[in-house]
mmCIF file of C-alpha atoms in Angstrom:
data_model
loop_
_atom_site.group_PDB
_atom_site.id
_atom_site.type_symbol
_atom_site.label_atom_id
_atom_site.label_comp_id
_atom_site.label_asym_id
_atom_site.label_seq_id
_atom_site.Cartn_x
_atom_site.Cartn_y
_atom_site.Cartn_z
ATOM 1 C CA UNK F 220 70.862 174.688 98.333
ATOM 2 C CA UNK F 221 74.564 174.141 98.552
ATOM 3 C CA UNK F 222 75.128 171.545 95.958
ATOM 4 C CA UNK F 223 76.368 171.352 92.472
ATOM 5 C CA UNK F 224 73.762 169.078 91.118
ATOM 6 C CA UNK F 225 74.742 165.836 92.843
ATOM 7 C CA UNK F 226 72.226 163.558 94.584
ATOM 8 C CA UNK F 227 72.857 162.871 98.278
ATOM 9 C CA UNK F 228 72.381 159.600 100.166
ATOM 10 C CA UNK F 229 68.679 158.997 100.954
ATOM 11 C CA UNK F 230 67.474 161.347 98.213
ATOM 12 C CA UNK F 231 65.178 160.081 95.474
ATOM 13 C CA UNK F 232 65.056 161.309 91.888
ATOM 14 C CA UNK F 233 62.353 160.470 89.348
ATOM 15 C CA UNK F 234 62.203 160.579 85.591
ATOM 16 C CA UNK F 235 60.108 163.722 85.225
ATOM 17 C CA UNK F 236 57.600 164.240 82.405
ATOM 18 C CA UNK F 237 58.633 166.899 79.863
ATOM 19 C CA UNK F 238 58.031 170.403 81.213
ATOM 20 C CA UNK F 239 55.852 171.489 78.340
ATOM 21 C CA UNK F 240 52.411 171.900 79.917
ATOM 22 C CA UNK F 241 52.741 175.693 79.951
ATOM 23 C CA UNK F 242 55.380 178.258 79.048
ATOM 24 C CA UNK F 243 56.851 181.171 80.977
ATOM 25 C CA UNK F 244 58.190 184.515 79.873
ATOM 26 C CA UNK F 245 60.903 186.186 81.924
ATOM 27 C CA UNK F 246 59.576 189.682 82.665
ATOM 28 C CA UNK F 247 62.676 191.070 84.327
ATOM 29 C CA UNK F 248 65.793 190.253 86.263
ATOM 30 C CA UNK F 249 66.822 190.364 89.917
ATOM 31 C CA UNK F 250 70.193 191.759 90.972
ATOM 32 C CA UNK F 251 71.321 190.628 94.423
ATOM 33 C CA UNK F 252 74.648 190.610 96.305
ATOM 34 C CA UNK F 253 74.894 186.815 96.052
ATOM 35 C CA UNK F 254 76.812 185.328 93.169
ATOM 36 C CA UNK F 255 77.433 181.940 94.791
ATOM 37 C CA UNK F 256 75.071 179.327 96.123
ATOM 38 C CA UNK F 257 77.506 179.006 99.060
ATOM 39 C CA UNK F 258 76.752 182.552 100.212
ATOM 40 C CA UNK F 259 73.081 183.154 99.476
ATOM 41 C CA UNK F 260 70.706 183.179 102.454
ATOM 42 C CA UNK F 261 68.419 180.235 103.121
ATOM 43 C CA UNK F 262 65.624 182.729 103.610
ATOM 44 C CA UNK F 263 65.348 186.437 102.899
ATOM 45 C CA UNK F 264 65.016 188.912 105.749
ATOM 46 C CA UNK F 265 63.147 192.209 105.776
ATOM 47 C CA UNK F 266 66.264 194.013 107.029
ATOM 48 C CA UNK F 267 68.462 192.296 104.434
ATOM 49 C CA UNK F 268 70.538 194.050 101.780
ATOM 50 C CA UNK F 269 68.924 196.108 99.036
ATOM 51 C CA UNK F 270 68.245 194.149 95.875
ATOM 52 C CA UNK F 271 67.348 195.601 92.478
ATOM 53 C CA UNK F 272 64.566 194.321 90.264
ATOM 54 C CA UNK F 273 64.569 195.474 86.661
ATOM 55 C CA UNK F 274 61.437 195.055 84.557
ATOM 56 C CA UNK F 275 61.800 194.363 80.844
ATOM 57 C CA UNK F 276 59.766 195.854 78.018
ATOM 58 C CA UNK F 277 56.881 195.628 77.228
ATOM 59 C CA UNK F 278 55.891 195.161 80.888
ATOM 60 C CA UNK F 279 57.046 198.460 82.422
ATOM 61 C CA UNK F 280 53.573 200.120 82.297
ATOM 62 C CA UNK F 281 52.295 197.227 84.445
ATOM 63 C CA UNK F 282 54.167 198.834 87.391
ATOM 64 C CA UNK F 283 51.725 201.748 87.550
ATOM 65 C CA UNK F 284 50.367 202.035 91.095
ATOM 66 C CA UNK F 285 52.753 199.512 92.647
ATOM 67 C CA UNK F 286 54.340 202.191 94.842
ATOM 68 C CA UNK F 287 51.292 202.258 97.098
ATOM 69 C CA UNK F 288 52.155 198.838 98.523
ATOM 70 C CA UNK F 289 54.686 198.577 101.309
ATOM 71 C CA UNK F 290 55.269 194.895 100.618
ATOM 72 C CA UNK F 291 55.189 192.841 97.427
ATOM 73 C CA UNK F 292 55.088 189.163 96.624
ATOM 74 C CA UNK F 293 57.860 188.308 94.162
ATOM 75 C CA UNK F 294 57.909 185.167 92.012
ATOM 76 C CA UNK F 295 61.147 184.145 90.317
ATOM 77 C CA UNK F 296 62.614 181.295 88.351
ATOM 78 C CA UNK F 297 65.289 179.264 90.167
ATOM 79 C CA UNK F 298 67.190 178.694 86.974
ATOM 80 C CA UNK F 299 70.033 176.606 88.416
ATOM 81 C CA UNK F 300 67.874 174.061 90.228
ATOM 82 C CA UNK F 301 67.397 170.455 89.265
ATOM 83 C CA UNK F 302 63.723 169.468 89.036
ATOM 84 C CA UNK F 303 63.616 165.713 89.543
ATOM 85 C CA UNK F 304 63.992 165.134 93.307
ATOM 86 C CA UNK F 305 60.941 163.916 95.230
ATOM 87 C CA UNK F 306 62.865 163.299 98.489
ATOM 88 C CA UNK F 307 65.652 165.587 99.625
ATOM 89 C CA UNK F 308 68.201 165.731 102.394
ATOM 90 C CA UNK F 309 68.856 169.426 103.144
ATOM 91 C CA UNK F 310 71.195 168.614 106.041
ATOM 92 C CA UNK F 311 72.938 165.859 104.043
ATOM 93 C CA UNK F 312 72.711 163.657 107.143
ATOM 94 C CA UNK F 313 71.114 160.536 105.712
ATOM 95 C CA UNK F 314 67.548 161.674 106.486
ATOM 96 C CA UNK F 315 65.212 162.864 103.746
ATOM 97 C CA UNK F 316 61.842 164.551 103.430
ATOM 98 C CA UNK F 317 59.412 165.084 100.571
ATOM 99 C CA UNK F 318 60.046 168.073 98.324
ATOM 100 C CA UNK F 319 56.602 169.587 99.056
ATOM 101 C CA UNK F 320 57.444 169.599 102.789
ATOM 102 C CA UNK F 321 60.491 171.787 102.058
ATOM 103 C CA UNK F 322 61.061 175.261 100.655
ATOM 104 C CA UNK F 323 64.193 174.079 98.846
ATOM 105 C CA UNK F 324 64.814 175.546 95.369
ATOM 106 C CA UNK F 325 64.881 171.999 93.976
ATOM 107 C CA UNK F 326 61.270 171.331 92.858
ATOM 108 C CA UNK F 327 59.376 170.065 89.804
ATOM 109 C CA UNK F 328 58.619 173.696 88.939
ATOM 110 C CA UNK F 329 61.462 175.690 90.498
ATOM 111 C CA UNK F 330 59.524 178.861 91.312
ATOM 112 C CA UNK F 331 60.677 180.855 94.323
ATOM 113 C CA UNK F 332 58.339 183.200 96.198
ATOM 114 C CA UNK F 333 59.352 185.931 98.619
ATOM 115 C CA UNK F 334 57.648 188.745 100.457
ATOM 116 C CA UNK F 335 59.772 191.879 100.081
ATOM 117 C CA UNK F 336 59.693 195.396 101.474
ATOM 118 C CA UNK F 337 59.417 197.927 98.673
ATOM 119 C CA UNK F 338 61.948 200.730 99.187
ATOM 120 C CA UNK F 339 61.805 202.636 95.907
ATOM 121 C CA UNK F 340 60.344 202.588 92.402
ATOM 122 C CA UNK F 341 62.255 204.424 89.704
ATOM 123 C CA UNK F 342 60.990 203.842 86.173
ATOM 124 C CA UNK F 343 61.551 200.163 85.384
ATOM 125 C CA UNK F 344 63.677 199.601 88.522
ATOM 126 C CA UNK F 345 62.516 198.600 92.003
ATOM 127 C CA UNK F 346 64.667 198.508 95.125
ATOM 128 C CA UNK F 347 63.530 195.934 97.684
ATOM 129 C CA UNK F 348 64.658 194.059 100.781
ATOM 130 C CA UNK F 349 63.827 190.498 101.709
ATOM 131 C CA UNK F 350 65.070 188.443 98.762
ATOM 132 C CA UNK F 351 67.208 185.320 99.011
ATOM 133 C CA UNK F 352 68.023 184.601 95.380
ATOM 134 C CA UNK F 353 71.172 184.662 93.316
ATOM 135 C CA UNK F 354 72.289 187.621 91.243
ATOM 136 C CA UNK F 355 70.757 187.383 87.782
ATOM 137 C CA UNK F 356 67.674 185.374 88.750
ATOM 138 C CA UNK F 357 64.866 185.709 86.161
ATOM 139 C CA UNK F 358 61.691 187.437 87.369
ATOM 140 C CA UNK F 359 58.253 185.883 86.788
ATOM 141 C CA UNK F 360 55.754 188.095 88.597
ATOM 142 C CA UNK F 361 55.139 190.884 91.097
ATOM 143 C CA UNK F 362 51.932 191.140 93.118
ATOM 144 C CA UNK F 363 50.829 193.242 96.077
ATOM 145 C CA UNK F 364 51.280 191.329 99.345
ATOM 146 C CA UNK F 365 47.998 189.486 99.873
ATOM 147 C CA UNK F 366 47.533 190.978 103.329
ATOM 148 C CA UNK F 367 47.667 194.541 101.941
ATOM 149 C CA UNK F 368 45.423 194.048 98.934
ATOM 150 C CA UNK F 369 41.676 194.533 98.763
ATOM 151 C CA UNK F 370 40.067 193.505 95.478
ATOM 152 C CA UNK F 371 38.837 196.451 93.440
ATOM 153 C CA UNK F 372 36.344 194.375 91.495
ATOM 154 C CA UNK F 373 32.959 193.807 93.128
ATOM 155 C CA UNK F 374 32.580 190.650 95.249
ATOM 156 C CA UNK F 375 31.181 187.441 93.815
ATOM 157 C CA UNK F 376 29.086 184.681 95.420
ATOM 158 C CA UNK F 377 32.197 182.637 96.263
ATOM 159 C CA UNK F 378 33.477 185.434 98.484
ATOM 160 C CA UNK F 379 30.714 184.617 100.973
ATOM 161 C CA UNK F 380 30.893 180.806 100.881
ATOM 162 C CA UNK F 381 32.077 179.010 103.972
ATOM 163 C CA UNK F 382 31.966 175.481 105.375
ATOM 164 C CA UNK F 383 32.090 172.227 103.456
ATOM 165 C CA UNK Q 300 38.010 188.152 86.836
ATOM 166 C CA UNK Q 301 34.570 188.264 85.373
ATOM 167 C CA UNK Q 302 35.241 188.605 81.746
ATOM 168 C CA UNK Q 303 35.310 186.410 78.745
ATOM 169 C CA UNK Q 304 38.504 187.627 77.270
ATOM 170 C CA UNK Q 305 37.394 191.084 76.135
ATOM 171 C CA UNK Q 306 39.417 194.240 76.786
ATOM 172 C CA UNK Q 307 37.659 196.994 78.735
ATOM 173 C CA UNK Q 308 37.854 200.762 78.202
ATOM 174 C CA UNK Q 309 41.115 202.180 79.647
ATOM 175 C CA UNK Q 310 42.872 198.808 79.591
ATOM 176 C CA UNK Q 311 46.113 198.369 77.656
ATOM 177 C CA UNK Q 312 47.303 195.207 75.932
ATOM 178 C CA UNK Q 313 50.794 194.610 74.563
ATOM 179 C CA UNK Q 314 52.225 192.222 72.037
ATOM 180 C CA UNK Q 315 53.905 189.800 74.452
ATOM 181 C CA UNK Q 316 57.135 187.964 73.652
ATOM 182 C CA UNK Q 317 56.701 184.202 73.167
ATOM 183 C CA UNK Q 318 56.363 182.404 76.508
ATOM 184 C CA UNK Q 319 59.248 180.064 75.892
ATOM 185 C CA UNK Q 320 61.856 181.150 78.438
ATOM 186 C CA UNK Q 321 61.063 178.188 80.702
ATOM 187 C CA UNK Q 322 58.588 175.327 80.769
ATOM 188 C CA UNK Q 323 56.205 174.096 83.438
ATOM 189 C CA UNK Q 324 54.907 170.652 84.285
ATOM 190 C CA UNK Q 325 51.467 170.278 85.831
ATOM 191 C CA UNK Q 326 52.017 168.207 88.984
ATOM 192 C CA UNK Q 327 48.372 167.776 89.963
ATOM 193 C CA UNK Q 328 44.919 169.240 89.749
ATOM 194 C CA UNK Q 329 42.692 171.298 92.029
ATOM 195 C CA UNK Q 330 39.018 170.455 92.483
ATOM 196 C CA UNK Q 331 36.920 173.342 93.829
ATOM 197 C CA UNK Q 332 33.184 174.122 93.982
ATOM 198 C CA UNK Q 333 33.534 176.861 91.370
ATOM 199 C CA UNK Q 334 32.921 175.970 87.753
ATOM 200 C CA UNK Q 335 32.216 179.522 86.573
ATOM 201 C CA UNK Q 336 34.281 182.668 86.701
ATOM 202 C CA UNK Q 337 31.074 184.438 87.717
ATOM 203 C CA UNK Q 338 30.931 182.517 90.997
ATOM 204 C CA UNK Q 339 34.524 182.031 92.128
ATOM 205 C CA UNK Q 340 35.693 184.181 95.047
ATOM 206 C CA UNK Q 341 37.965 187.146 94.468
ATOM 207 C CA UNK Q 342 40.096 185.874 97.315
ATOM 208 C CA UNK Q 343 40.134 182.608 99.234
ATOM 209 C CA UNK Q 344 39.130 182.510 102.886
ATOM 210 C CA UNK Q 345 40.457 180.206 105.601
ATOM 211 C CA UNK Q 346 36.896 179.189 106.530
ATOM 212 C CA UNK Q 347 35.944 178.641 102.886
ATOM 213 C CA UNK Q 348 34.707 175.364 101.390
ATOM 214 C CA UNK Q 349 36.892 172.271 101.301
ATOM 215 C CA UNK Q 350 38.851 171.889 98.088
ATOM 216 C CA UNK Q 351 40.670 168.782 96.911
ATOM 217 C CA UNK Q 352 44.182 168.743 95.517
ATOM 218 C CA UNK Q 353 45.270 165.597 93.681
ATOM 219 C CA UNK Q 354 48.948 165.004 93.016
ATOM 220 C CA UNK Q 355 49.988 163.195 89.830
ATOM 221 C CA UNK Q 356 52.652 160.549 89.488
ATOM 222 C CA UNK Q 357 55.636 160.569 89.783
ATOM 223 C CA UNK Q 358 55.373 163.340 92.396
ATOM 224 C CA UNK Q 359 53.351 161.613 95.143
ATOM 225 C CA UNK Q 360 56.420 160.674 97.278
ATOM 226 C CA UNK Q 361 57.236 164.397 97.447
ATOM 227 C CA UNK Q 362 54.291 164.774 99.866
ATOM 228 C CA UNK Q 363 56.147 162.921 102.631
ATOM 229 C CA UNK Q 364 56.160 165.080 105.753
ATOM 230 C CA UNK Q 365 53.718 167.692 104.468
ATOM 231 C CA UNK Q 366 51.161 166.782 107.136
ATOM 232 C CA UNK Q 367 53.209 168.517 109.818
ATOM 233 C CA UNK Q 368 52.346 171.938 108.396
ATOM 234 C CA UNK Q 369 49.072 173.564 109.324
ATOM 235 C CA UNK Q 370 49.218 175.896 106.347
ATOM 236 C CA UNK Q 371 50.634 175.503 102.854
ATOM 237 C CA UNK Q 372 51.473 177.852 100.035
ATOM 238 C CA UNK Q 373 49.849 176.638 96.808
ATOM 239 C CA UNK Q 374 50.931 177.718 93.326
ATOM 240 C CA UNK Q 375 48.620 177.055 90.378
ATOM 241 C CA UNK Q 376 48.280 177.855 86.719
ATOM 242 C CA UNK Q 377 45.437 180.217 85.823
ATOM 243 C CA UNK Q 378 44.837 178.434 82.575
ATOM 244 C CA UNK Q 379 41.946 180.603 81.308
ATOM 245 C CA UNK Q 380 43.656 183.962 81.745
ATOM 246 C CA UNK Q 381 44.871 186.200 78.994
ATOM 247 C CA UNK Q 382 48.499 187.295 79.463
ATOM 248 C CA UNK Q 383 48.896 190.516 77.525
ATOM 249 C CA UNK Q 384 47.328 193.266 79.671
ATOM 250 C CA UNK Q 385 49.646 195.780 81.317
ATOM 251 C CA UNK Q 386 46.843 198.041 82.564
ATOM 252 C CA UNK Q 387 43.562 196.638 83.838
ATOM 253 C CA UNK Q 388 40.222 197.942 85.011
ATOM 254 C CA UNK Q 389 38.904 195.480 87.605
ATOM 255 C CA UNK Q 390 35.836 197.596 88.341
ATOM 256 C CA UNK Q 391 35.239 198.292 84.637
ATOM 257 C CA UNK Q 392 34.676 201.942 85.528
ATOM 258 C CA UNK Q 393 37.035 203.654 83.114
ATOM 259 C CA UNK Q 394 39.948 203.689 85.578
ATOM 260 C CA UNK Q 395 42.913 201.363 85.193
ATOM 261 C CA UNK Q 396 45.944 200.283 87.175
ATOM 262 C CA UNK Q 397 49.108 198.386 86.332
ATOM 263 C CA UNK Q 398 48.914 194.597 86.401
ATOM 264 C CA UNK Q 399 51.678 194.316 89.025
ATOM 265 C CA UNK Q 400 49.630 196.524 91.376
ATOM 266 C CA UNK Q 401 46.760 194.001 91.174
ATOM 267 C CA UNK Q 402 46.266 190.371 92.167
ATOM 268 C CA UNK Q 403 44.115 189.776 89.077
ATOM 269 C CA UNK Q 404 44.555 186.398 87.334
ATOM 270 C CA UNK Q 405 45.411 188.260 84.125
ATOM 271 C CA UNK Q 406 49.234 188.527 84.165
ATOM 272 C CA UNK Q 407 52.206 187.853 81.863
ATOM 273 C CA UNK Q 408 52.753 184.597 83.783
ATOM 274 C CA UNK Q 409 49.324 183.656 85.146
ATOM 275 C CA UNK Q 410 50.460 181.961 88.355
ATOM 276 C CA UNK Q 411 48.106 182.151 91.325
ATOM 277 C CA UNK Q 412 49.346 181.800 94.898
ATOM 278 C CA UNK Q 413 47.219 181.066 97.955
ATOM 279 C CA UNK Q 414 47.832 180.252 101.592
ATOM 280 C CA UNK Q 415 45.585 177.332 102.545
ATOM 281 C CA UNK Q 416 44.740 175.486 105.742
ATOM 282 C CA UNK Q 417 45.648 171.825 105.438
ATOM 283 C CA UNK Q 418 42.757 169.661 106.682
ATOM 284 C CA UNK Q 419 43.770 166.164 105.608
ATOM 285 C CA UNK Q 420 46.346 164.211 103.607
ATOM 286 C CA UNK Q 421 45.253 160.867 102.194
ATOM 287 C CA UNK Q 422 47.729 159.294 99.797
ATOM 288 C CA UNK Q 423 47.927 161.563 96.737
ATOM 289 C CA UNK Q 424 44.949 163.682 97.880
ATOM 290 C CA UNK Q 425 44.957 166.772 100.096
ATOM 291 C CA UNK Q 426 41.899 168.519 101.499
ATOM 292 C CA UNK Q 427 42.401 172.221 102.086
ATOM 293 C CA UNK Q 428 40.517 175.471 102.706
ATOM 294 C CA UNK Q 429 41.433 178.904 101.435
ATOM 295 C CA UNK Q 430 41.539 178.503 97.656
ATOM 296 C CA UNK Q 431 39.866 180.803 95.156
ATOM 297 C CA UNK Q 432 40.429 179.008 91.879
ATOM 298 C CA UNK Q 433 38.193 177.276 89.373
ATOM 299 C CA UNK Q 434 37.496 173.569 89.388
ATOM 300 C CA UNK Q 435 40.144 171.781 87.321
ATOM 301 C CA UNK Q 436 42.936 174.319 87.813
ATOM 302 C CA UNK Q 437 46.393 172.799 87.158
ATOM 303 C CA UNK Q 438 48.715 172.612 90.175
ATOM 304 C CA UNK Q 439 52.305 173.890 89.978
ATOM 305 C CA UNK Q 440 53.737 173.607 93.478
ATOM 306 C CA UNK Q 441 53.110 173.088 97.190
ATOM 307 C CA UNK Q 442 55.369 174.549 99.873
ATOM 308 C CA UNK Q 443 55.124 174.909 103.639
ATOM 309 C CA UNK Q 444 53.822 178.358 104.594
ATOM 310 C CA UNK Q 445 56.923 180.517 104.935
ATOM 311 C CA UNK Q 446 55.997 181.576 108.465
ATOM 312 C CA UNK Q 447 55.910 177.950 109.644
ATOM 313 C CA UNK Q 448 59.086 176.727 107.992
ATOM 314 C CA UNK Q 449 62.571 176.726 109.459
ATOM 315 C CA UNK Q 450 65.322 175.684 107.063
ATOM 316 C CA UNK Q 451 66.807 172.299 107.875
ATOM 317 C CA UNK Q 452 70.055 173.005 106.071
ATOM 318 C CA UNK Q 453 72.729 174.878 108.051
ATOM 319 C CA UNK Q 454 72.736 178.691 107.714
ATOM 320 C CA UNK Q 455 74.932 180.456 105.171
ATOM 321 C CA UNK Q 456 76.669 183.850 105.307
ATOM 322 C CA UNK Q 457 73.745 185.557 103.551
ATOM 323 C CA UNK Q 458 71.445 184.634 106.416
ATOM 324 C CA UNK Q 459 73.268 187.138 108.611
ATOM 325 C CA UNK Q 460 73.603 190.009 106.120
ATOM 326 C CA UNK Q 461 71.642 193.182 106.760
ATOM 327 C CA UNK Q 462 71.716 196.789 105.605
ATOM 328 C CA UNK Q 463 72.678 198.068 102.159
#
C-alpha cells in the first residue's frame, strides 16, 4: 500500500486491543527486489522475479522433503503495516471498504500469504517466484500448496462429513 | 493431528527461540462441529458442514463488502499445537518428514489457512463451509480468496516485472 502511515479521507481507524493473545517467532527472512513500497507489486506473479527465502536455525531441518512440491504457500509478517484500520480506501478516492474485503497489508494481524513456484532448494535457502513483499520481510511459515498436498496421516471421521 | 502432545519415534524437537518477535490479536472465534482432535477432518471440504465465524469488536466494521466474495481465505490460530517439531511422523510409522513439507498443525507458528465458501453474513457472524479446525479456534484474519480479488489500488512498477 503506497502510504507512509497516514489515514485517508473515508478511512476508519479503531483503538485496537493489545496484540498479546499469541506470539510469533520469525523463522527466516525474504529477500526480494523491492526496497520501496512505491515499487512493490500489488500481487505476486508466477513469472515474477526470483526471490530468496532464508530459513534461520533451528528450523532448517524442517525443510526436509519440501523440494517435492512445485508450489508452496508462504506466510510472512508485513512489518511496516499499521494494524488499526477497519475501513480503507485503496484508490484514495473518497470511497472505502472493510479491511476483510481487501487483501491490503493493513490488517489487525498483518500476515501476508502468497502461493509461490519453488525453483530451487539449497541448504537453508529457497529460490521462488510469485512473491509481492518488500526486501527483508520476516518469514512466518512455509507449507505445501493445499492443492498439491495429500495428508499422510490416516483419515478421520470429519473427513467424510458433509451437509449442515 | 491425533496426538496429545507426545513425540513419536523418528520425530525431532528443537529448543525454539521465544515467540516474541511479533504479537497477535484474536479478532474472532470459529465454531465448528469438532470438539475432539480425534474427529476433526485432516482437510476441510467445500461441501463440509456449516461453521460459524464470529467477529469481535472493534473489528466488525471491517466486514463491510465481504459478502461480494464467494470464497474467503481464513487464517486461524491452532492454539493446541506444540511448536517445536522440525521433523514429524504423521502416520506414526517410523518415517518422518520436515514440518515445512507438511500441512500439520504442529509448526513454529501454528497458523492454519483454509479456503472457505461463504454462505451467509449476518452482522458480526459468517456462515462458511470448508473449515477443518476445532470448535473454539481463535480467528486471525479473513481475506478475499486471491483468485477472486483484483486490487483496487492502481498498479505499481513491480506488477509488470518478470524474469530474474
